[in-house]
mmCIF file of C-alpha atoms in Angstrom:
data_model
loop_
_atom_site.group_PDB
_atom_site.id
_atom_site.type_symbol
_atom_site.label_atom_id
_atom_site.label_comp_id
_atom_site.label_asym_id
_atom_site.label_seq_id
_atom_site.Cartn_x
_atom_site.Cartn_y
_atom_site.Cartn_z
ATOM 1 C CA MET A 922 0.000 0.000 0.000
ATOM 2 C CA LEU A 923 1.479 3.328 -1.125
ATOM 3 C CA THR A 924 0.334 6.531 0.598
ATOM 4 C CA MET A 925 1.328 10.083 -0.336
ATOM 5 C CA ASN A 926 0.278 13.637 0.524
ATOM 6 C CA TYR A 927 -0.401 16.358 -2.042
ATOM 7 C CA THR A 928 -0.836 19.958 -0.840
ATOM 8 C CA TYR A 929 -3.087 22.363 -2.760
ATOM 9 C CA ARG A 930 -4.168 25.962 -2.241
ATOM 10 C CA ILE A 931 -7.918 26.556 -1.886
ATOM 11 C CA ASP A 932 -9.883 29.805 -2.172
ATOM 12 C CA PRO A 933 -13.059 29.741 -0.043
ATOM 13 C CA ASP A 934 -15.505 32.623 -0.214
ATOM 14 C CA ALA A 935 -16.277 34.859 2.764
ATOM 15 C CA THR A 936 -19.068 32.615 4.087
ATOM 16 C CA GLN A 937 -17.017 29.433 3.776
ATOM 17 C CA GLU A 938 -13.999 31.098 5.337
ATOM 18 C CA ALA A 939 -16.035 32.221 8.337
ATOM 19 C CA GLU A 940 -17.382 28.700 8.739
ATOM 20 C CA LEU A 941 -13.904 27.179 8.519
ATOM 21 C CA ARG A 942 -12.695 29.518 11.254
ATOM 22 C CA SER A 943 -15.708 28.618 13.391
ATOM 23 C CA TRP A 944 -14.940 24.927 12.935
ATOM 24 C CA LEU A 945 -11.343 25.459 14.038
ATOM 25 C CA GLU A 946 -12.476 27.194 17.226
ATOM 26 C CA THR A 947 -15.030 24.458 17.938
ATOM 27 C CA CYS A 948 -12.359 21.781 17.472
ATOM 28 C CA ARG A 949 -10.060 23.756 19.752
ATOM 29 C CA GLY A 950 -12.743 23.794 22.458
ATOM 30 C CA VAL A 951 -13.313 20.037 22.133
ATOM 31 C CA TYR A 952 -9.559 19.405 22.296
ATOM 32 C CA ASN A 953 -9.134 21.540 25.432
ATOM 33 C CA TYR A 954 -12.163 20.005 27.168
ATOM 34 C CA ALA A 955 -10.903 16.475 26.495
ATOM 35 C CA LEU A 956 -7.448 17.437 27.728
ATOM 36 C CA ARG A 957 -8.990 18.918 30.884
ATOM 37 C CA GLU A 958 -10.711 15.589 31.621
ATOM 38 C CA LEU A 959 -7.430 13.770 31.067
ATOM 39 C CA LYS A 960 -5.441 16.060 33.361
ATOM 40 C CA ASP A 961 -8.096 15.978 36.100
ATOM 41 C CA TRP A 962 -8.116 12.173 36.112
ATOM 42 C CA ILE A 963 -4.304 12.068 36.337
ATOM 43 C CA ALA A 964 -4.170 14.765 39.045
ATOM 44 C CA SER A 965 -6.577 12.787 41.257
ATOM 45 C CA ARG A 966 -4.367 9.684 41.101
ATOM 46 C CA LYS A 967 -0.795 10.933 41.156
ATOM 47 C CA CYS A 968 -0.307 10.515 44.930
ATOM 48 C CA SER A 969 -1.416 8.265 47.770
ATOM 49 C CA VAL A 970 -4.869 8.684 49.302
ATOM 50 C CA ASP A 971 -3.544 9.648 52.743
ATOM 51 C CA ARG A 972 -1.256 12.335 51.261
ATOM 52 C CA CYS A 973 -3.627 13.939 48.763
ATOM 53 C CA SER A 974 -4.526 17.607 49.303
ATOM 54 C CA LEU A 975 -8.280 18.100 49.417
ATOM 55 C CA GLU A 976 -7.948 21.765 48.495
ATOM 56 C CA LYS A 977 -5.763 21.550 45.385
ATOM 57 C CA GLU A 978 -6.473 18.152 43.806
ATOM 58 C CA TYR A 979 -9.551 17.112 41.843
ATOM 59 C CA ILE A 980 -11.595 14.450 43.605
ATOM 60 C CA ILE A 981 -12.735 11.793 41.130
ATOM 61 C CA PRO A 982 -14.263 8.467 42.253
ATOM 62 C CA ALA A 983 -11.789 5.610 42.458
ATOM 63 C CA ASP A 984 -13.852 3.428 40.140
ATOM 64 C CA GLU A 985 -13.941 6.094 37.413
ATOM 65 C CA PRO A 986 -12.155 4.587 34.378
ATOM 66 C CA PHE A 987 -9.443 6.360 32.425
ATOM 67 C CA PRO A 988 -10.872 8.847 29.848
ATOM 68 C CA SER A 989 -9.654 6.877 26.849
ATOM 69 C CA TYR A 990 -10.217 7.775 23.213
ATOM 70 C CA HIS A 991 -13.244 5.508 22.853
ATOM 71 C CA ARG A 992 -14.909 6.826 26.039
ATOM 72 C CA GLN A 993 -14.445 10.468 25.044
ATOM 73 C CA GLN A 994 -15.549 9.739 21.498
ATOM 74 C CA ASN A 995 -18.736 8.051 22.753
ATOM 75 C CA ASN A 996 -19.457 11.115 24.904
ATOM 76 C CA LEU A 997 -19.602 13.389 21.846
ATOM 77 C CA PRO A 998 -23.337 12.678 21.100
ATOM 78 C CA LYS A 999 -24.183 13.575 24.719
ATOM 79 C CA ALA A 1000 -22.134 16.761 24.461
ATOM 80 C CA LYS A 1001 -23.995 17.778 21.290
ATOM 81 C CA LYS A 1002 -27.281 17.756 23.218
ATOM 82 C CA GLN A 1003 -25.842 20.091 25.846
ATOM 83 C CA CYS A 1004 -23.916 22.250 23.348
ATOM 84 C CA PRO A 1005 -25.891 22.472 20.063
ATOM 85 C CA HIS A 1006 -23.117 24.382 18.277
ATOM 86 C CA LEU A 1007 -21.079 21.140 18.182
ATOM 87 C CA GLY A 1008 -23.613 19.744 15.722
ATOM 88 C CA LYS A 1009 -22.553 22.297 13.100
ATOM 89 C CA VAL A 1010 -19.187 20.533 12.761
ATOM 90 C CA HIS A 1011 -18.924 17.231 10.924
ATOM 91 C CA SER A 1012 -19.011 14.342 13.413
ATOM 92 C CA GLN A 1013 -15.876 12.665 12.066
ATOM 93 C CA VAL A 1014 -13.958 15.934 12.336
ATOM 94 C CA LEU A 1015 -14.674 16.021 16.084
ATOM 95 C CA GLN A 1016 -13.678 12.366 16.399
ATOM 96 C CA THR A 1017 -10.327 12.985 14.701
ATOM 97 C CA THR A 1018 -9.787 15.914 17.086
ATOM 98 C CA ILE A 1019 -10.105 13.523 20.037
ATOM 99 C CA ARG A 1020 -7.845 11.079 18.216
ATOM 100 C CA ARG A 1021 -5.269 13.836 17.782
ATOM 101 C CA LEU A 1022 -5.162 14.434 21.532
ATOM 102 C CA HIS A 1023 -4.660 10.761 22.348
ATOM 103 C CA ASP A 1024 -1.977 10.377 19.688
ATOM 104 C CA THR A 1025 -0.109 13.188 21.442
ATOM 105 C CA TRP A 1026 -0.694 11.499 24.810
ATOM 106 C CA GLU A 1027 0.657 8.162 23.547
ATOM 107 C CA ALA A 1028 3.700 9.877 22.057
ATOM 108 C CA PHE A 1029 4.316 11.587 25.416
ATOM 109 C CA GLN A 1030 4.236 8.235 27.205
ATOM 110 C CA LYS A 1031 6.797 6.769 24.792
ATOM 111 C CA ARG A 1032 9.364 9.579 24.918
ATOM 112 C CA GLY A 1033 8.745 10.651 28.548
ATOM 113 C CA HIS A 1034 8.359 14.389 27.870
ATOM 114 C CA GLY A 1035 6.126 16.739 25.911
ATOM 115 C CA PHE A 1036 2.852 16.580 27.845
ATOM 116 C CA PRO A 1037 -0.102 17.817 25.722
ATOM 117 C CA ARG A 1038 -0.833 21.505 26.151
ATOM 118 C CA PHE A 1039 -3.990 23.556 25.938
ATOM 119 C CA LYS A 1040 -4.481 25.364 22.645
ATOM 120 C CA LYS A 1041 -4.864 29.141 22.822
ATOM 121 C CA PHE A 1042 -6.937 31.208 20.421
ATOM 122 C CA GLY A 1043 -5.519 30.817 16.923
ATOM 123 C CA GLN A 1044 -3.204 27.910 17.778
ATOM 124 C CA PHE A 1045 -5.490 25.191 16.417
ATOM 125 C CA LYS A 1046 -4.832 25.463 12.682
ATOM 126 C CA SER A 1047 -6.105 22.251 11.068
ATOM 127 C CA PHE A 1048 -8.809 19.596 11.101
ATOM 128 C CA VAL A 1049 -9.273 16.360 9.155
ATOM 129 C CA PHE A 1050 -11.988 14.724 7.101
ATOM 130 C CA PRO A 1051 -10.888 11.085 7.623
ATOM 131 C CA GLN A 1052 -12.783 9.370 4.799
ATOM 132 C CA PHE A 1053 -14.759 9.940 1.604
ATOM 133 C CA LYS A 1054 -17.201 7.713 -0.258
ATOM 134 C CA ASN A 1055 -16.450 9.355 -3.603
ATOM 135 C CA ASN A 1056 -13.628 11.446 -4.978
ATOM 136 C CA PRO A 1057 -14.189 14.976 -3.563
ATOM 137 C CA ILE A 1058 -12.120 16.642 -6.305
ATOM 138 C CA ASN A 1059 -14.147 17.487 -9.391
ATOM 139 C CA GLY A 1060 -12.308 19.569 -11.949
ATOM 140 C CA PHE A 1061 -10.994 22.619 -10.126
ATOM 141 C CA THR A 1062 -13.217 22.359 -7.049
ATOM 142 C CA ILE A 1063 -13.131 20.163 -3.961
ATOM 143 C CA LYS A 1064 -16.318 19.254 -2.122
ATOM 144 C CA LEU A 1065 -15.952 19.330 1.655
ATOM 145 C CA PRO A 1066 -18.793 17.917 3.792
ATOM 146 C CA LYS A 1067 -21.015 20.662 5.297
ATOM 147 C CA ILE A 1068 -18.764 23.293 3.715
ATOM 148 C CA GLY A 1069 -19.618 22.851 0.059
ATOM 149 C CA GLU A 1070 -17.566 23.121 -3.101
ATOM 150 C CA VAL A 1071 -14.405 25.188 -2.703
ATOM 151 C CA PRO A 1072 -12.183 26.329 -5.610
ATOM 152 C CA ILE A 1073 -8.842 24.509 -5.577
ATOM 153 C CA ASN A 1074 -5.599 25.248 -7.386
ATOM 154 C CA LEU A 1075 -5.006 21.749 -8.789
ATOM 155 C CA HIS A 1076 -1.456 22.449 -9.964
ATOM 156 C CA ARG A 1077 -0.793 18.727 -10.405
ATOM 157 C CA PRO A 1078 -3.408 16.042 -11.047
ATOM 158 C CA ILE A 1079 -4.024 12.999 -8.890
ATOM 159 C CA PRO A 1080 -2.107 10.067 -10.511
ATOM 160 C CA ASP A 1081 -4.093 7.280 -12.131
ATOM 161 C CA GLY A 1082 -4.773 4.336 -9.830
ATOM 162 C CA PHE A 1083 -4.824 6.482 -6.676
ATOM 163 C CA LYS A 1084 -7.884 7.348 -4.608
ATOM 164 C CA VAL A 1085 -8.392 10.056 -2.015
ATOM 165 C CA LYS A 1086 -8.202 8.663 1.506
ATOM 166 C CA GLN A 1087 -8.527 11.786 3.667
ATOM 167 C CA VAL A 1088 -8.289 15.574 3.463
ATOM 168 C CA ARG A 1089 -6.746 17.890 6.030
ATOM 169 C CA VAL A 1090 -7.710 21.579 5.932
ATOM 170 C CA LEU A 1091 -4.907 23.958 6.961
ATOM 171 C CA SER A 1092 -5.090 27.606 7.975
ATOM 172 C CA ARG A 1093 -1.998 29.723 7.315
ATOM 173 C CA VAL A 1094 -1.038 33.402 7.728
ATOM 174 C CA ARG A 1095 -3.533 34.011 10.560
ATOM 175 C CA GLY A 1096 -6.451 32.512 8.671
ATOM 176 C CA THR A 1097 -5.979 34.471 5.417
ATOM 177 C CA GLN A 1098 -4.593 31.565 3.365
ATOM 178 C CA TRP A 1099 -6.136 28.106 3.231
ATOM 179 C CA TYR A 1100 -4.676 24.811 2.030
ATOM 180 C CA VAL A 1101 -5.790 21.197 1.821
ATOM 181 C CA VAL A 1102 -3.441 18.236 2.277
ATOM 182 C CA VAL A 1103 -4.953 15.435 0.205
ATOM 183 C CA THR A 1104 -3.831 11.952 1.266
ATOM 184 C CA ILE A 1105 -3.941 9.520 -1.655
ATOM 185 C CA GLU A 1106 -3.271 5.796 -1.629
ATOM 186 C CA SER A 1107 -2.881 2.940 -4.086
ATOM 187 C CA ASP A 1108 -2.430 -0.807 -3.908
ATOM 188 C CA ILE A 1109 0.937 -0.670 -5.688
ATOM 189 C CA SER A 1110 4.158 -1.273 -3.765
ATOM 190 C CA VAL A 1111 7.393 0.567 -4.505
ATOM 191 C CA PRO A 1112 10.624 -1.226 -3.510
ATOM 192 C CA ASP A 1113 13.499 0.730 -2.038
ATOM 193 C CA ALA A 1114 15.991 2.115 -4.525
ATOM 194 C CA PRO A 1115 19.134 -0.051 -4.885
ATOM 195 C CA VAL A 1116 22.734 1.118 -4.606
ATOM 196 C CA HIS A 1117 23.816 1.636 -8.203
ATOM 197 C CA GLY A 1118 25.848 3.891 -10.437
ATOM 198 C CA ARG A 1119 27.989 6.829 -9.369
ATOM 199 C CA ALA A 1120 27.969 7.768 -5.697
ATOM 200 C CA ILE A 1121 28.616 11.153 -4.105
ATOM 201 C CA GLY A 1122 28.859 12.364 -0.526
ATOM 202 C CA ILE A 1123 27.582 15.752 0.609
ATOM 203 C CA ASP A 1124 28.624 17.928 3.536
ATOM 204 C CA LEU A 1125 26.349 20.670 4.884
ATOM 205 C CA GLY A 1126 27.697 23.857 6.400
ATOM 206 C CA LEU A 1127 27.193 27.567 6.972
ATOM 207 C CA GLU A 1128 30.067 28.931 4.885
ATOM 208 C CA ARG A 1129 28.756 26.881 1.978
ATOM 209 C CA PHE A 1130 25.346 25.318 2.182
ATOM 210 C CA LEU A 1131 26.403 22.133 0.409
ATOM 211 C CA THR A 1132 29.745 20.709 -0.678
ATOM 212 C CA ALA A 1133 29.927 17.484 -2.708
ATOM 213 C CA SER A 1134 32.715 14.914 -2.793
ATOM 214 C CA ASP A 1135 33.533 15.919 -6.393
ATOM 215 C CA ARG A 1136 34.497 19.357 -5.005
ATOM 216 C CA SER A 1137 31.480 21.183 -6.361
ATOM 217 C CA PHE A 1138 29.548 23.349 -3.938
ATOM 218 C CA GLN A 1139 26.403 25.436 -3.491
ATOM 219 C CA GLU A 1140 26.436 28.804 -1.770
ATOM 220 C CA ARG A 1141 24.033 29.334 1.133
ATOM 221 C CA PRO A 1142 21.196 31.796 0.505
ATOM 222 C CA LYS A 1143 20.439 33.773 3.652
ATOM 223 C CA PHE A 1144 16.658 33.779 3.451
ATOM 224 C CA PHE A 1145 15.940 35.205 6.896
ATOM 225 C CA LYS A 1146 18.808 37.704 7.051
ATOM 226 C CA SER A 1147 18.073 39.074 3.596
ATOM 227 C CA MET A 1148 14.499 39.868 4.687
ATOM 228 C CA GLN A 1149 15.290 40.720 8.298
ATOM 229 C CA ARG A 1150 15.413 44.479 7.727
ATOM 230 C CA LYS A 1151 11.917 44.554 6.231
ATOM 231 C CA LEU A 1152 10.644 42.090 8.835
ATOM 232 C CA LYS A 1153 11.873 44.305 11.677
ATOM 233 C CA LEU A 1154 10.087 47.255 10.129
ATOM 234 C CA LEU A 1155 6.799 45.335 9.961
ATOM 235 C CA GLN A 1156 7.210 44.072 13.516
ATOM 236 C CA ARG A 1157 7.896 47.605 14.763
ATOM 237 C CA ARG A 1158 4.749 48.858 13.079
ATOM 238 C CA ALA A 1159 2.734 46.022 14.630
ATOM 239 C CA ALA A 1160 4.120 46.760 18.109
ATOM 240 C CA ARG A 1161 2.880 50.359 17.904
ATOM 241 C CA LYS A 1162 -0.728 49.377 17.243
ATOM 242 C CA GLN A 1163 -3.286 48.930 19.986
ATOM 243 C CA LYS A 1164 -3.475 45.235 20.725
ATOM 244 C CA GLY A 1165 -6.717 43.674 19.520
ATOM 245 C CA SER A 1166 -7.638 46.498 17.156
ATOM 246 C CA GLN A 1167 -8.261 46.053 13.438
ATOM 247 C CA ASN A 1168 -5.044 47.879 12.530
ATOM 248 C CA TRP A 1169 -3.121 45.604 14.903
ATOM 249 C CA GLU A 1170 -4.607 42.537 13.210
ATOM 250 C CA LYS A 1171 -3.684 43.893 9.770
ATOM 251 C CA ALA A 1172 -0.113 44.503 10.917
ATOM 252 C CA GLN A 1173 0.122 40.992 12.375
ATOM 253 C CA ILE A 1174 -1.079 39.558 9.051
ATOM 254 C CA GLU A 1175 1.700 41.431 7.243
ATOM 255 C CA VAL A 1176 4.292 39.950 9.600
ATOM 256 C CA ALA A 1177 2.845 36.448 9.209
ATOM 257 C CA ARG A 1178 2.798 36.818 5.423
ATOM 258 C CA MET A 1179 6.502 37.766 5.442
ATOM 259 C CA HIS A 1180 7.396 34.700 7.543
ATOM 260 C CA HIS A 1181 5.350 32.547 5.166
ATOM 261 C CA GLN A 1182 7.200 33.985 2.181
ATOM 262 C CA ILE A 1183 10.588 33.262 3.775
ATOM 263 C CA ALA A 1184 9.577 29.673 4.509
ATOM 264 C CA ASN A 1185 8.327 29.163 0.939
ATOM 265 C CA ARG A 1186 11.568 30.490 -0.563
ATOM 266 C CA ARG A 1187 13.618 28.224 1.680
ATOM 267 C CA ARG A 1188 11.572 25.145 0.826
ATOM 268 C CA ASP A 1189 11.740 25.929 -2.891
ATOM 269 C CA PHE A 1190 15.542 26.182 -2.700
ATOM 270 C CA HIS A 1191 15.780 22.878 -0.826
ATOM 271 C CA LEU A 1192 13.617 21.031 -3.358
ATOM 272 C CA LYS A 1193 15.512 22.386 -6.364
ATOM 273 C CA THR A 1194 18.868 21.557 -4.775
ATOM 274 C CA ALA A 1195 17.671 18.005 -4.000
ATOM 275 C CA HIS A 1196 16.561 17.513 -7.619
ATOM 276 C CA ARG A 1197 19.917 18.759 -8.888
ATOM 277 C CA LEU A 1198 21.716 16.246 -6.681
ATOM 278 C CA CYS A 1199 19.530 13.460 -8.082
ATOM 279 C CA ASP A 1200 20.409 14.592 -11.610
ATOM 280 C CA ARG A 1201 24.097 14.197 -10.859
ATOM 281 C CA ALA A 1202 24.290 10.808 -9.152
ATOM 282 C CA PRO A 1203 22.023 7.792 -8.518
ATOM 283 C CA THR A 1204 23.548 7.201 -5.045
ATOM 284 C CA ILE A 1205 23.814 9.939 -2.418
ATOM 285 C CA PHE A 1206 25.309 9.841 1.075
ATOM 286 C CA ALA A 1207 24.779 12.581 3.682
ATOM 287 C CA GLU A 1208 25.663 13.223 7.311
ATOM 288 C CA ASP A 1209 23.204 12.210 10.006
ATOM 289 C CA LEU A 1210 23.321 15.592 11.741
ATOM 290 C CA ASN A 1211 22.086 16.353 15.241
ATOM 291 C CA VAL A 1212 19.732 19.090 14.072
ATOM 292 C CA LYS A 1213 18.390 19.925 17.547
ATOM 293 C CA GLY A 1214 21.920 20.369 18.868
ATOM 294 C CA LEU A 1215 22.791 22.792 16.070
ATOM 295 C CA THR A 1216 19.847 25.026 16.982
ATOM 296 C CA ARG A 1217 21.134 25.528 20.531
ATOM 297 C CA GLY A 1218 24.645 26.856 19.848
ATOM 298 C CA MET A 1219 25.996 30.324 19.195
ATOM 299 C CA LEU A 1220 25.220 29.932 15.473
ATOM 300 C CA ARG A 1221 21.631 28.873 16.067
ATOM 301 C CA THR A 1222 20.141 31.723 13.997
ATOM 302 C CA ASP A 1223 22.133 30.728 10.914
ATOM 303 C CA CYS A 1224 21.436 27.028 11.478
ATOM 304 C CA VAL A 1225 17.696 27.634 11.757
ATOM 305 C CA ASP A 1226 17.815 29.807 8.631
ATOM 306 C CA ALA A 1227 19.643 27.061 6.704
ATOM 307 C CA ALA A 1228 17.152 24.399 7.969
ATOM 308 C CA PHE A 1229 19.431 21.386 7.514
ATOM 309 C CA GLY A 1230 16.811 19.037 8.929
ATOM 310 C CA GLN A 1231 14.190 20.084 6.399
ATOM 311 C CA PHE A 1232 16.705 19.764 3.565
ATOM 312 C CA LEU A 1233 17.679 16.218 4.555
ATOM 313 C CA SER A 1234 14.020 15.187 4.860
ATOM 314 C CA LEU A 1235 13.113 16.678 1.476
ATOM 315 C CA THR A 1236 16.200 15.139 -0.136
ATOM 316 C CA GLU A 1237 15.241 11.719 1.181
ATOM 317 C CA TRP A 1238 11.722 12.166 -0.238
ATOM 318 C CA VAL A 1239 12.986 13.359 -3.638
ATOM 319 C CA CYS A 1240 15.470 10.462 -3.826
ATOM 320 C CA TRP A 1241 12.713 7.959 -3.081
ATOM 321 C CA LYS A 1242 10.456 9.506 -5.696
ATOM 322 C CA ARG A 1243 13.141 9.455 -8.378
ATOM 323 C CA GLY A 1244 14.635 6.041 -7.589
ATOM 324 C CA VAL A 1245 17.900 7.370 -6.124
ATOM 325 C CA TYR A 1246 19.550 5.572 -3.200
ATOM 326 C CA PHE A 1247 19.925 7.851 -0.165
ATOM 327 C CA ALA A 1248 21.603 6.995 3.140
ATOM 328 C CA LYS A 1249 22.970 8.836 6.158
ATOM 329 C CA VAL A 1250 26.346 8.163 7.747
ATOM 330 C CA ASN A 1251 27.971 8.921 11.080
ATOM 331 C CA PRO A 1252 29.013 12.614 11.057
ATOM 332 C CA ASN A 1253 31.554 12.385 13.906
ATOM 333 C CA GLY A 1254 35.026 13.452 12.850
ATOM 334 C CA THR A 1255 34.404 13.783 9.129
ATOM 335 C CA SER A 1256 36.401 17.041 9.033
ATOM 336 C CA GLN A 1257 39.172 15.693 11.314
ATOM 337 C CA VAL A 1258 40.252 12.780 9.091
ATOM 338 C CA CYS A 1259 42.242 12.967 5.864
ATOM 339 C CA PRO A 1260 40.220 11.417 3.000
ATOM 340 C CA SER A 1261 43.401 10.344 1.166
ATOM 341 C CA CYS A 1262 45.361 8.479 3.857
ATOM 342 C CA PHE A 1263 42.746 8.398 6.680
ATOM 343 C CA ALA A 1264 45.151 9.994 9.130
ATOM 344 C CA THR A 1265 43.734 12.109 11.951
ATOM 345 C CA VAL A 1266 44.263 15.823 11.285
ATOM 346 C CA SER A 1267 42.890 17.862 14.167
ATOM 347 C CA LYS A 1268 41.858 21.440 13.381
ATOM 348 C CA GLY A 1269 39.627 24.033 14.902
ATOM 349 C CA LEU A 1270 36.493 25.451 13.366
ATOM 350 C CA GLU A 1271 38.341 28.602 12.304
ATOM 351 C CA VAL A 1272 40.698 26.579 10.069
ATOM 352 C CA ARG A 1273 38.976 26.380 6.684
ATOM 353 C CA GLU A 1274 41.683 24.496 4.780
ATOM 354 C CA HIS A 1275 42.603 20.833 5.150
ATOM 355 C CA HIS A 1276 46.331 20.088 4.976
ATOM 356 C CA CYS A 1277 47.522 16.595 5.851
ATOM 357 C CA PRO A 1278 51.121 16.395 7.164
ATOM 358 C CA GLU A 1279 51.239 12.667 6.359
ATOM 359 C CA CYS A 1280 50.397 12.618 2.640
ATOM 360 C CA GLY A 1281 50.477 16.328 1.827
ATOM 361 C CA ASP A 1282 46.854 16.450 0.650
ATOM 362 C CA ARG A 1283 45.559 20.038 0.562
ATOM 363 C CA THR A 1284 41.945 20.992 -0.082
ATOM 364 C CA HIS A 1285 39.040 22.895 1.394
ATOM 365 C CA ARG A 1286 37.849 21.657 4.753
ATOM 366 C CA ASP A 1287 34.298 21.011 3.517
ATOM 367 C CA CYS A 1288 35.566 19.080 0.487
ATOM 368 C CA ALA A 1289 37.583 16.779 2.736
ATOM 369 C CA ALA A 1290 34.511 16.223 4.940
ATOM 370 C CA ALA A 1291 32.355 15.421 1.896
ATOM 371 C CA GLU A 1292 34.921 12.879 0.682
ATOM 372 C CA MET A 1293 34.920 11.248 4.111
ATOM 373 C CA VAL A 1294 31.115 11.027 3.973
ATOM 374 C CA TRP A 1295 31.499 9.330 0.588
ATOM 375 C CA HIS A 1296 34.035 6.824 2.001
ATOM 376 C CA ARG A 1297 31.862 5.986 5.009
ATOM 377 C CA GLY A 1298 28.779 5.567 2.838
ATOM 378 C CA LEU A 1299 30.557 3.092 0.568
ATOM 379 C CA GLU A 1300 31.894 1.202 3.582
ATOM 380 C CA ASN A 1301 28.372 0.868 4.975
ATOM 381 C CA VAL A 1302 26.789 -0.422 1.768
ATOM 382 C CA VAL A 1303 29.649 -2.879 1.167
ATOM 383 C CA SER A 1304 29.459 -4.205 4.732
ATOM 384 C CA GLN A 1305 25.687 -4.642 4.377
ATOM 385 C CA GLY A 1306 26.033 -6.424 1.050
ATOM 386 C CA LEU A 1307 23.903 -3.865 -0.804
ATOM 387 C CA TRP A 1308 26.351 -3.008 -3.566
ATOM 388 C CA GLY A 1309 25.455 -4.434 -6.953
ATOM 389 C CA THR A 1310 21.796 -5.306 -6.224
ATOM 390 C CA GLU A 1311 19.330 -3.952 -8.773
ATOM 391 C CA THR A 1312 15.545 -3.780 -8.687
ATOM 392 C CA ALA A 1313 12.907 -1.891 -10.612
ATOM 393 C CA CYS A 1314 11.848 1.097 -8.542
ATOM 394 C CA GLN A 1315 10.458 3.673 -10.947
ATOM 395 C CA VAL A 1316 6.745 4.453 -10.827
ATOM 396 C CA GLY A 1317 4.752 6.853 -12.936
ATOM 397 C CA LEU A 1318 3.937 9.437 -10.291
ATOM 398 C CA SER A 1319 3.154 13.032 -11.009
ATOM 399 C CA GLY A 1320 6.244 15.219 -10.873
ATOM 400 C CA VAL A 1321 8.862 12.447 -11.208
ATOM 401 C CA TYR A 1322 9.831 12.998 -14.807
ATOM 402 C CA ASP A 1323 8.747 16.634 -15.276
ATOM 403 C CA LEU A 1324 12.217 17.948 -14.476
ATOM 404 C CA ASP A 1325 13.580 18.847 -17.911
ATOM 405 C CA LYS A 1326 14.423 22.382 -16.869
ATOM 406 C CA TRP A 1327 16.630 20.998 -14.090
ATOM 407 C CA ARG A 1328 18.188 18.150 -16.084
ATOM 408 C CA GLY A 1329 21.912 18.622 -16.377
ATOM 409 C CA ALA A 1330 21.788 21.890 -14.507
ATOM 410 C CA GLY A 1331 24.158 20.632 -11.832
ATOM 411 C CA ILE A 1332 25.554 22.921 -9.181
ATOM 412 C CA PRO A 1333 27.005 25.967 -10.923
ATOM 413 C CA ASN A 1334 29.948 26.703 -8.634
ATOM 414 C CA ARG A 1335 33.006 24.508 -8.734
ATOM 415 C CA GLU A 1336 36.425 24.790 -7.192
ATOM 416 C CA VAL A 1337 39.345 25.491 -9.457
ATOM 417 C CA GLY A 1338 42.817 25.325 -7.980
ATOM 418 C CA LYS A 1339 43.408 26.316 -4.397
ATOM 419 C CA PRO A 1340 40.214 26.817 -2.353
ATOM 420 C CA ALA A 1341 39.342 30.297 -1.176
ATOM 421 C CA LEU A 1342 39.693 30.764 2.573
#
């Protein structure tokens, strides 16, 4: 079973937009009420009976069962009789809201941190229609239950053999832009791409966004810093408005729209760079970076702006879609080892050139790290016995072969002679 998500922009009218916002607030209220029941039940049982404070703890009978997903879901019809406005929202949308809470609760129990939090006004930004009897997309409109037909920007068609499984409605830019994430599925199975053809290793950094083992590189666009001056101006204007007024809301929308534009530019750059890598080699190795650790150091602003984690995730998706083998390797010490003789060459972060005293190899620091990533990737696939296996892994999905304008584009910059420090 193959499942994928396609994101489309929708354009509801004023009435539909008001109803969508009302649904989001209703779902937020249901989510918070269910979370309140969960927290009250836990608070009444987190200490012994003879040590429980009668003033601060909630007293719930000892035989009261845990408010599980099924119990809270079954209580929804009773709640609709007491609160008639709940009946305006589709019943399955409310059920998936309860399911969302308990998925968060189960994830908290597994990792031991990240207890579910109450959602403030405007923080609940999506809801789900979990199933459809018929295809809701008809031409350039999508039919949402109880909402009606909404114009949709169907920039790529649903592939043949796929059917719509569920639709998630997203609110962006403070409720001024609306999207739908259409989940499609098919009975076909796509095997993993084999290790084949030419292999390259890539190293990610801040001086250069990407450096490949063939000594080509890609400069790092500074998406946030290039727009920071204008963003500060918009934020200053918003801070001077009276909070809660119409002018304040308009100013906040301008700020949110600027953040949305920065995120779109960054994602577009990541996708194009991933496609260019796939054009150059059918096997790609990358470092398994500790992304959370990078966002806590002194260079956290630049690391967040570069978004290495998003790039690696998108590259893995693009490689799967295009039948390119992608794997991550251990990143420890890739810049401290000579790729020619494998001798340890210790150097600080300020040293941007690799010079090995053993073999005399001299190159840019990032190039040496990329070559070490390439070596480690080949060692891993050889030790696992994956080299030389071939399987058919191409499927006719929308967007896989429509890349003629990127074919052969490569990465424009390439080192010639001694690297620039």
